[in-house]
CSV table of C-alpha atoms in Angstrom, one decimal:
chain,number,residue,atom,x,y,z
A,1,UNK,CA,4.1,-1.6,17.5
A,2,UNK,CA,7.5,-2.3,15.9
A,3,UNK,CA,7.2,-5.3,13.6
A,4,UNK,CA,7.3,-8.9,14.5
A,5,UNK,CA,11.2,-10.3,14.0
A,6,UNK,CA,12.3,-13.4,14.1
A,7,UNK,CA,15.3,-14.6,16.4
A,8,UNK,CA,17.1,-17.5,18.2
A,9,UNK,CA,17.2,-17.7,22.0
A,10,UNK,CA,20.9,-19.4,23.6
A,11,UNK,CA,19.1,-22.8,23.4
A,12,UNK,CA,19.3,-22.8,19.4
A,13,UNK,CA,15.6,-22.3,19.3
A,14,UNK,CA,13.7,-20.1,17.1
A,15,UNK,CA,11.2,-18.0,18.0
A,16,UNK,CA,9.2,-14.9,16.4
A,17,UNK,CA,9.3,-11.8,18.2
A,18,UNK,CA,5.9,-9.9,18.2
A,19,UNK,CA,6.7,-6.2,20.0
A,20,UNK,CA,4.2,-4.9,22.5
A,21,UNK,CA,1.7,-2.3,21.4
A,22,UNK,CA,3.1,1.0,22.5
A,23,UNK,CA,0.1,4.0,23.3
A,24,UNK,CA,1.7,7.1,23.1
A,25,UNK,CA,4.9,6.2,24.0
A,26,UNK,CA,8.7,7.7,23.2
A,27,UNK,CA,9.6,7.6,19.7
A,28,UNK,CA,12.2,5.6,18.3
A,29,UNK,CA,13.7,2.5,19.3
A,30,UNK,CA,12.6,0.1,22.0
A,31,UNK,CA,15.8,-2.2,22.0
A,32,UNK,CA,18.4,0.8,22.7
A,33,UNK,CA,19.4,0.0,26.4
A,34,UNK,CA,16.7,-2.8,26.8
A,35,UNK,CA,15.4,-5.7,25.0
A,36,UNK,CA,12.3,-5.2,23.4
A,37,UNK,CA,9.2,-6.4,25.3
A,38,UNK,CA,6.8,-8.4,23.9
A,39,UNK,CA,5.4,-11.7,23.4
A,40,UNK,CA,7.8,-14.6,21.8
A,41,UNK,CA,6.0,-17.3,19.3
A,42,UNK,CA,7.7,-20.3,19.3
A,43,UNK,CA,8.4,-21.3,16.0
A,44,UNK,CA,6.0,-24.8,16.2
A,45,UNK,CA,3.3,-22.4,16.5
A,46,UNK,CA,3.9,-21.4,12.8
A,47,UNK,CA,3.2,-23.4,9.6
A,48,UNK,CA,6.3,-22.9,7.7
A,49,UNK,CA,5.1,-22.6,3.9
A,50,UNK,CA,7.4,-23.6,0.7
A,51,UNK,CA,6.8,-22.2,-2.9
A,52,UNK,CA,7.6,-25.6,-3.9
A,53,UNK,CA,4.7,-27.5,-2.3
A,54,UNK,CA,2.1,-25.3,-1.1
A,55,UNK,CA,-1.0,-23.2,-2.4
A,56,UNK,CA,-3.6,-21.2,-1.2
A,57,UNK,CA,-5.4,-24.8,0.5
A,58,UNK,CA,-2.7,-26.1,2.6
A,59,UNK,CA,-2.3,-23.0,3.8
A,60,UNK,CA,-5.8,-21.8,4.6
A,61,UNK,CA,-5.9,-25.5,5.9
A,62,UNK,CA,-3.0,-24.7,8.6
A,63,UNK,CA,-4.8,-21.0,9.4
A,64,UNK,CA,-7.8,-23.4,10.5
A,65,UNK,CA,-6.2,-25.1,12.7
A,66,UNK,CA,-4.7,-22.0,14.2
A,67,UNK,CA,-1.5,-21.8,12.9
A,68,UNK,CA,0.5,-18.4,12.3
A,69,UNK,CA,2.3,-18.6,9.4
A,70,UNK,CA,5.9,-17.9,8.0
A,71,UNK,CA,6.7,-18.0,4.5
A,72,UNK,CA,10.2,-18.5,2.5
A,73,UNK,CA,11.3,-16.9,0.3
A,74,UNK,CA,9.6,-17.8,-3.5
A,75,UNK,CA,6.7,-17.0,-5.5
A,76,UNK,CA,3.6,-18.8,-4.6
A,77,UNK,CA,0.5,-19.1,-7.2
A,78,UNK,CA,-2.4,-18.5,-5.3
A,79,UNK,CA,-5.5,-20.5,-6.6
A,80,UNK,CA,-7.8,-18.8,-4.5
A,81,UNK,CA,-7.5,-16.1,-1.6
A,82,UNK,CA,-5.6,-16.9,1.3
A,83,UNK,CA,-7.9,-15.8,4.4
A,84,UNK,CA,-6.9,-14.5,7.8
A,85,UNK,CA,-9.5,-14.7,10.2
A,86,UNK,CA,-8.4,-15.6,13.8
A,87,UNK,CA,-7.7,-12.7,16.0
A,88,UNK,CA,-3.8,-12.0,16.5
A,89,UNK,CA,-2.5,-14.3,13.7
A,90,UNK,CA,0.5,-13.7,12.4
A,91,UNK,CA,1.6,-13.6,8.8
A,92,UNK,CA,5.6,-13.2,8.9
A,93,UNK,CA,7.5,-13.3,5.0
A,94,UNK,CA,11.1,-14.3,5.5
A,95,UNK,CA,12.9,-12.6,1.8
A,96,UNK,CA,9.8,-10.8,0.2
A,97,UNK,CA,7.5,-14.2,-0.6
A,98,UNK,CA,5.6,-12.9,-3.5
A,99,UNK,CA,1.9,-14.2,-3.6
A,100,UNK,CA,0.2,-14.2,-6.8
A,101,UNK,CA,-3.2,-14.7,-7.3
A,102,UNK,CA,-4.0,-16.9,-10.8
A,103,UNK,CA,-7.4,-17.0,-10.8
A,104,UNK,CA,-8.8,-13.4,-10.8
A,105,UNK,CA,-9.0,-13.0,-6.6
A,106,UNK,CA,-7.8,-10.8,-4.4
A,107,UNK,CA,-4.5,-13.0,-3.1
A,108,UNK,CA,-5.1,-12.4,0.9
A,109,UNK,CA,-8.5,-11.5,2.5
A,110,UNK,CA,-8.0,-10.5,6.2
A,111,UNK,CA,-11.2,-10.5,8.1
A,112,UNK,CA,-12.5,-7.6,10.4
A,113,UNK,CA,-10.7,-9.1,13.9
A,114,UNK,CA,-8.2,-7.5,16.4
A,115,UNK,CA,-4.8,-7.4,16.3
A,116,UNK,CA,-3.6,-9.5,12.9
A,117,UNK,CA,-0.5,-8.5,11.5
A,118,UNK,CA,1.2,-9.1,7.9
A,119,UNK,CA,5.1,-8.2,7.6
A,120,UNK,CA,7.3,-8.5,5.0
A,121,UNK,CA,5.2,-10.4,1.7
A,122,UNK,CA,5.2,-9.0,-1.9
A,123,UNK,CA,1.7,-9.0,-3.9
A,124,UNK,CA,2.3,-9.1,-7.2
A,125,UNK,CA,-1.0,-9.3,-9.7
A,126,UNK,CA,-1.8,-12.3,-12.1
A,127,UNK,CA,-2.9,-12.3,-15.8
A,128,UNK,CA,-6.8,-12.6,-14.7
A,129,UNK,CA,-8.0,-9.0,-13.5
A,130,UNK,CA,-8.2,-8.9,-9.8
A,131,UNK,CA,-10.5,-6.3,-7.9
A,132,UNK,CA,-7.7,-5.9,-5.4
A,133,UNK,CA,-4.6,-8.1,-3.7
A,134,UNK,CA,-4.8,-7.4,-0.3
A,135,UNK,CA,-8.0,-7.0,1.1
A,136,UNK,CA,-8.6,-5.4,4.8
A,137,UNK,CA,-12.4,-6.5,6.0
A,138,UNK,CA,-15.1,-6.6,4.0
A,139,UNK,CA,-17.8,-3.5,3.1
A,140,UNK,CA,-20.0,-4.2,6.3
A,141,UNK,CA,-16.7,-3.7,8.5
A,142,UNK,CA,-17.6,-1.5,11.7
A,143,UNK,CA,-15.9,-2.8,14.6
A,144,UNK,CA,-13.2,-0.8,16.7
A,145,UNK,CA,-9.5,-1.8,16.8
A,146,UNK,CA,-8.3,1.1,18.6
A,147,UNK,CA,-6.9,-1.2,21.5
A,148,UNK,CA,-5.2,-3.8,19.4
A,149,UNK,CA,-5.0,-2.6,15.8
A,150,UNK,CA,-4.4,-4.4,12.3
A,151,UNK,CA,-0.8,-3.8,11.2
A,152,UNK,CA,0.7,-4.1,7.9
A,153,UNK,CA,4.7,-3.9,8.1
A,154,UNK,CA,6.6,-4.0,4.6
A,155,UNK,CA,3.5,-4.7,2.6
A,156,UNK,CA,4.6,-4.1,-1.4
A,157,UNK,CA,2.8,-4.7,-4.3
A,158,UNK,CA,3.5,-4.5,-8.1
A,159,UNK,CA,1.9,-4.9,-11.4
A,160,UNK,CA,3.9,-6.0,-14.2
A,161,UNK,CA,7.5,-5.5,-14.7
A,162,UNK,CA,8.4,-9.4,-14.0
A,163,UNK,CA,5.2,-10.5,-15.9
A,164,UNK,CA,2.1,-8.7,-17.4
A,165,UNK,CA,-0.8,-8.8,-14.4
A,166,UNK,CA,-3.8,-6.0,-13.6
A,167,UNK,CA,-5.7,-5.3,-10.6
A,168,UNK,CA,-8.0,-2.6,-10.1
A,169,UNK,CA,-6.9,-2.5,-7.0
A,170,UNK,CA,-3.7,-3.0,-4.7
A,171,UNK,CA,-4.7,-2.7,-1.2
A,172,UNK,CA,-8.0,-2.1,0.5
A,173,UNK,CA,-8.6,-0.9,3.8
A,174,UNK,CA,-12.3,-1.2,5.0
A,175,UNK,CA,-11.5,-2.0,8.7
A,176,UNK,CA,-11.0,0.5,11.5
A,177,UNK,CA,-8.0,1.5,13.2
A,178,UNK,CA,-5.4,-0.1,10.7
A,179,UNK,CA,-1.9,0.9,10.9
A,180,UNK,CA,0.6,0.2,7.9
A,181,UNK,CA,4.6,0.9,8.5
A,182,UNK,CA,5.4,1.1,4.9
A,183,UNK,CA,4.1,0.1,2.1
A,184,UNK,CA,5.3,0.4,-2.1
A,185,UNK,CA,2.5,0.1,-4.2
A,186,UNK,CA,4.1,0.2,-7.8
A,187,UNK,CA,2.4,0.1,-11.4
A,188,UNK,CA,5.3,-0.9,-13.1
A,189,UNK,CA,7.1,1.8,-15.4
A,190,UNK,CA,9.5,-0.5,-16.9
A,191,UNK,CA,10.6,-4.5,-17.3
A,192,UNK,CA,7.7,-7.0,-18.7
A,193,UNK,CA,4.4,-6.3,-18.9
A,194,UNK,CA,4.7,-2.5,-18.4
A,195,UNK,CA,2.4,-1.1,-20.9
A,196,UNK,CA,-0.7,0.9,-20.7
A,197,UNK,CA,-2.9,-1.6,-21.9
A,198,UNK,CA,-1.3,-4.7,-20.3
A,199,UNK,CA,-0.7,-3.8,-16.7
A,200,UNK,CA,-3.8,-2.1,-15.8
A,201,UNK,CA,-4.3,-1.1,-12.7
A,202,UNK,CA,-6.9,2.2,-11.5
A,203,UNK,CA,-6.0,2.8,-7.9
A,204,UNK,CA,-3.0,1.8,-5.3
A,205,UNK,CA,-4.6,2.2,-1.9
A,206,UNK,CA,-8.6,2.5,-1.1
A,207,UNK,CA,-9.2,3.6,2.5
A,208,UNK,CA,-13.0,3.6,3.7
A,209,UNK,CA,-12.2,2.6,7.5
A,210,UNK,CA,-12.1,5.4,10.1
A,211,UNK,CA,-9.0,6.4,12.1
A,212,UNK,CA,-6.4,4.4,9.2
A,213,UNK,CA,-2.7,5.8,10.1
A,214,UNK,CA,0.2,5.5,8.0
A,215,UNK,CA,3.8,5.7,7.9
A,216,UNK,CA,5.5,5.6,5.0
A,217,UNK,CA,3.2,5.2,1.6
A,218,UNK,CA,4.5,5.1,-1.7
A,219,UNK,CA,2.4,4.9,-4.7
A,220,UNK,CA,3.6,5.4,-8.2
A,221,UNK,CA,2.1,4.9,-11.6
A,222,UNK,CA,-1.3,3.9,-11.4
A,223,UNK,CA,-3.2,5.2,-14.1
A,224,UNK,CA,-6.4,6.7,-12.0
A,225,UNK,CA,-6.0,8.2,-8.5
A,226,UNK,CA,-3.1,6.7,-6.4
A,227,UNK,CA,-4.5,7.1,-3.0
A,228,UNK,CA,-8.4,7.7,-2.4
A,229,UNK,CA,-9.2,8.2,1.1
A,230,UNK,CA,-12.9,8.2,2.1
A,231,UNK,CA,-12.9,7.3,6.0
A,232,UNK,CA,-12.3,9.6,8.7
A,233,UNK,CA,-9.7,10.6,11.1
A,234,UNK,CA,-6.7,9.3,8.5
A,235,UNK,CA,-3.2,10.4,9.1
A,236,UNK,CA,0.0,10.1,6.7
A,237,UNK,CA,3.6,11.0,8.1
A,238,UNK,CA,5.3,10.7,4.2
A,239,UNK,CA,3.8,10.6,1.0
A,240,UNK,CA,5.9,9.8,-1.7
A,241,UNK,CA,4.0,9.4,-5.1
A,242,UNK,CA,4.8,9.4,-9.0
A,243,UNK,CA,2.5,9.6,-11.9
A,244,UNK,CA,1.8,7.5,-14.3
A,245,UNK,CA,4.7,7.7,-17.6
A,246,UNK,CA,2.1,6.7,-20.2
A,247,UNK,CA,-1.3,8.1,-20.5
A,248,UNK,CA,-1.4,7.6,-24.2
A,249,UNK,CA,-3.6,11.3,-24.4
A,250,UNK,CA,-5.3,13.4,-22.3
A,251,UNK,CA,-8.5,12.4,-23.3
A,252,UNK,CA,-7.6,9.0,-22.1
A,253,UNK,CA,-6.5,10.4,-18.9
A,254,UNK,CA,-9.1,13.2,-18.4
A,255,UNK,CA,-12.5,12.8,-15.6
A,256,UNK,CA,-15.4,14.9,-14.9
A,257,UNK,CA,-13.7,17.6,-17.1
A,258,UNK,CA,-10.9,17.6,-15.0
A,259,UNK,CA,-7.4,16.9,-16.6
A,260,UNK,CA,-5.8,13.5,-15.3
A,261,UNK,CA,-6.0,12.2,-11.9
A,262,UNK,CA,-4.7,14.1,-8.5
A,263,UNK,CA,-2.1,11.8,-6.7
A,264,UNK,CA,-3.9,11.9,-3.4
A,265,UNK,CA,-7.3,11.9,-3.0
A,266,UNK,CA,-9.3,12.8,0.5
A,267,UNK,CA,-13.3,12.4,-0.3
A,268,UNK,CA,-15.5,15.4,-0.3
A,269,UNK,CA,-17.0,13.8,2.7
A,270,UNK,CA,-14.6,13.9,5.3
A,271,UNK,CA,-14.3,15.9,7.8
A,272,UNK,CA,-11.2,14.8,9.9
A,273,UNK,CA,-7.7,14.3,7.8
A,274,UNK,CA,-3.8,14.8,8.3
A,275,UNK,CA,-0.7,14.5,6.6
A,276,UNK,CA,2.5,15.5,6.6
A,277,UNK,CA,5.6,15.7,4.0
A,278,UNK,CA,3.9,14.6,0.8
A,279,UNK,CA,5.7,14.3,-3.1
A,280,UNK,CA,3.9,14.2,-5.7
A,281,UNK,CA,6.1,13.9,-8.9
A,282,UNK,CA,5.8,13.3,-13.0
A,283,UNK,CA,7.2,12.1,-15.8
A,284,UNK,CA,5.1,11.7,-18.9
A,285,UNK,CA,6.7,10.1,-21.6
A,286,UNK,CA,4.0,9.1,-24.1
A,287,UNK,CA,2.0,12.0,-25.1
A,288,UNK,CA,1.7,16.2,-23.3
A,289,UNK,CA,-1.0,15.7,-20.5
A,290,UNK,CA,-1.6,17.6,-17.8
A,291,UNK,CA,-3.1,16.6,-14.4
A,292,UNK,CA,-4.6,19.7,-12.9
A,293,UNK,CA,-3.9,19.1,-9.1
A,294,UNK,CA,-1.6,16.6,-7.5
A,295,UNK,CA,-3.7,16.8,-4.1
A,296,UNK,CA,-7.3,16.9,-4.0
A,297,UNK,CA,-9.5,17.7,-0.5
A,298,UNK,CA,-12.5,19.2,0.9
A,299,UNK,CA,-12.3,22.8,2.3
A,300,UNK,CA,-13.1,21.8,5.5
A,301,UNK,CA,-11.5,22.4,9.3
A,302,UNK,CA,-10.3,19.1,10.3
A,303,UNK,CA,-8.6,18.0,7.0
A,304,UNK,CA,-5.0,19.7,7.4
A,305,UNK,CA,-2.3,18.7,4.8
A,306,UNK,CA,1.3,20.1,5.6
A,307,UNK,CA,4.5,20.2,3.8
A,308,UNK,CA,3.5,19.6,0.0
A,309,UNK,CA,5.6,19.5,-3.0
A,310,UNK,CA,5.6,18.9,-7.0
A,311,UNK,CA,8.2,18.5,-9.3
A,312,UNK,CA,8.5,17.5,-13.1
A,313,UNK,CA,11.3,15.1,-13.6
A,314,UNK,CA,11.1,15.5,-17.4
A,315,UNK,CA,9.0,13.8,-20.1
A,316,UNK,CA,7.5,15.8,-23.2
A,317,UNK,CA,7.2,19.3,-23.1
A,318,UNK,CA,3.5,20.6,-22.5
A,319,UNK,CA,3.1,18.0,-19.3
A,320,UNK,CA,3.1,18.5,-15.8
A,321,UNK,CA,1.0,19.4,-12.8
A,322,UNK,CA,-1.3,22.2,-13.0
A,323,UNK,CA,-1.2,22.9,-8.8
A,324,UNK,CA,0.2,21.3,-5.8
A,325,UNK,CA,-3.4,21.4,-4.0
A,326,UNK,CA,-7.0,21.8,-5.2
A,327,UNK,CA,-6.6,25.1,-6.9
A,328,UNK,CA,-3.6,26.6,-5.3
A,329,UNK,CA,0.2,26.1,-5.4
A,330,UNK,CA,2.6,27.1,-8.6
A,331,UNK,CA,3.0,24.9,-11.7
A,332,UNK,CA,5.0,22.4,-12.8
A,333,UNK,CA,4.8,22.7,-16.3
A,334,UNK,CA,7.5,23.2,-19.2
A,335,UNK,CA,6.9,24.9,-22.3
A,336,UNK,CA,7.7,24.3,-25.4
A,337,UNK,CA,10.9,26.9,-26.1
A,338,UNK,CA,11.7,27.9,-30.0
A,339,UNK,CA,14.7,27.9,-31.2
A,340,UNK,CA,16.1,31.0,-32.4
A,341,UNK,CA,18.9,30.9,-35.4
């Protein structure tokens, strides 16, 4: 399903564009030689929210009356979660809204329902510790989606670099059959707040539903594993992921007896896995660790990974990435060289 749009018919009315669900179908395009089918919203089906004067209660208020909603653009402090729960709705960010949540919560809950979809919002996390941002169902989440999935289009989060925040957390996926068309999940490196201590943050994406598909995941910085997957039947088509700059030693970034933290994580328990064209890069700037394996997996049939690669950037001699995949694949890894007079 291409994501929703919004557009004006010849009457000067708006409308958001919500493209049919496509099973199977041609790649590409829908709106080459054709419009593109699907269902238009009109726009007085949306509640239309403002940084400026509304929260999290006007508009979990207008998502009970069964309002869609469209944000502008601004930064909204969240004083609790704002919570999806009607089959269908849609969440539509017009210029990267940035939600915030102030009070330690995850900033959107979406409950286990068919077919909501979020495009185009920014989760950025507050001073107060979050366990996540963007929360997908709940831990008793079992239902199917196969027919009418949960999509998340454009869905970025951050941690620091415009103000200190942590989360353990940035996105996760408990519910079935969720698809997300791109997504930046980004500990912040640089800018405000960006420091090991002050922008904490474990894990980008946590996926424990079954049959999860993405396209397009990028993870960077986060100072455990970036991606843990434990559901089955998950598919990636692109990984791009960078390690954290500044594990301040390798003790401090060291589990298990294992050095550091593999970028992509599939749990011992699955069975069924794929993915295709992943990075996995470093750059450690604050002291010579080593992270054994970028890509961690079980050895069994159904968990196929294709087209991996590492590369060291730069950073401190001594640092790097041991192998591209559990024990296999060449280093990454520059040595100290003497110089000779």
């Amino acid at each position: 399903r291409e994501a929703p749009y919004l557009f004006m018919d010849p009457a000067g009315q708006y409308f958001v564009m919500v493209p049919d669900l496509q099973m199977d179908g041609p790649a590409g395009i829908t709106w080459g030689d054709k419009p593109t089918p699907g269902k238009a919203i009109p726009l007085d089906q949306f509640f239309i929210a403002h940084p400026d004067k509304d929260n999290a209660a006007s508009i979990n208020a207008a998502l009970n009356l069964g309002k869609n909603i469209l944000f502008t653009p601004g930064i909204y402090h969240l004083e609790t979660s704002i919570n999806i729960s009607r089959p269908d709705t849609v969440v539509f960010g017009l210029g990267y809204p940035t939600l915030v949540p102030e009070t330690g919560h995850p900033a959107m809950v979406v409950s286990d329902v068919d077919g909501i979809k979020l495009s185009g919002i920014l989760f950025e996390a507050g001073k107060i510790d979050s366990p996540t941002l963007l929360q997908i169902g709940d831990s008793r989440a079992s239902t199917s989606h196969a027919t009418n999935p949960i999509f998340l289009y454009d869905i970025f989060c951050r941690a620091g670099g415009a103000a200190a925040g942590s989360t353990h957390t940035f996105v996760d996926i408990n519910s079935n059959n969720v698809v997300g068309d791109n997504s930046w999940l980004w500990r912040a490196d640089h800018g405000k707040g960006a420091h090991w201590t002050s922008n904490k943050n474990a894990n980008g994406l946590i996926v424990n539903g079954n049959d999860v598909t993405f396209y397009g995941l990028f993870v960077e910085h986060c100072q455990e594993y970036q991606t843990i997957w434990n559901g089955n039947g998950g598919r990636v088509y692109f990984y791009q992921s960078e390690m954290p700059y500044d594990p301040p030693s390798q003790e401090a970034w060291s589990h298990d007896k294992t050095r550091g933290y593999a970028s992509y994580k599939v749990n011992d328990a699955v069975t069924q896995h794929e993915a295709w064209g992943l990075g996995v890069y470093c750059v450690f700037t604050s002291a010579p660790v080593i992270s054994d394996s970028a890509i961690e997996t079980p050895l069994a049939p159904g968990v196929k990974m294709h087209h991996m690669v590492t590369l060291r950037f730069g950073g401190l001699a001594n640092s790097g990435i041991n192998h591209v995949i559990n024990n296999d694949g060449a280093a990454v890894i520059t040595q100290r060289i003497a110089k000779v007079n």
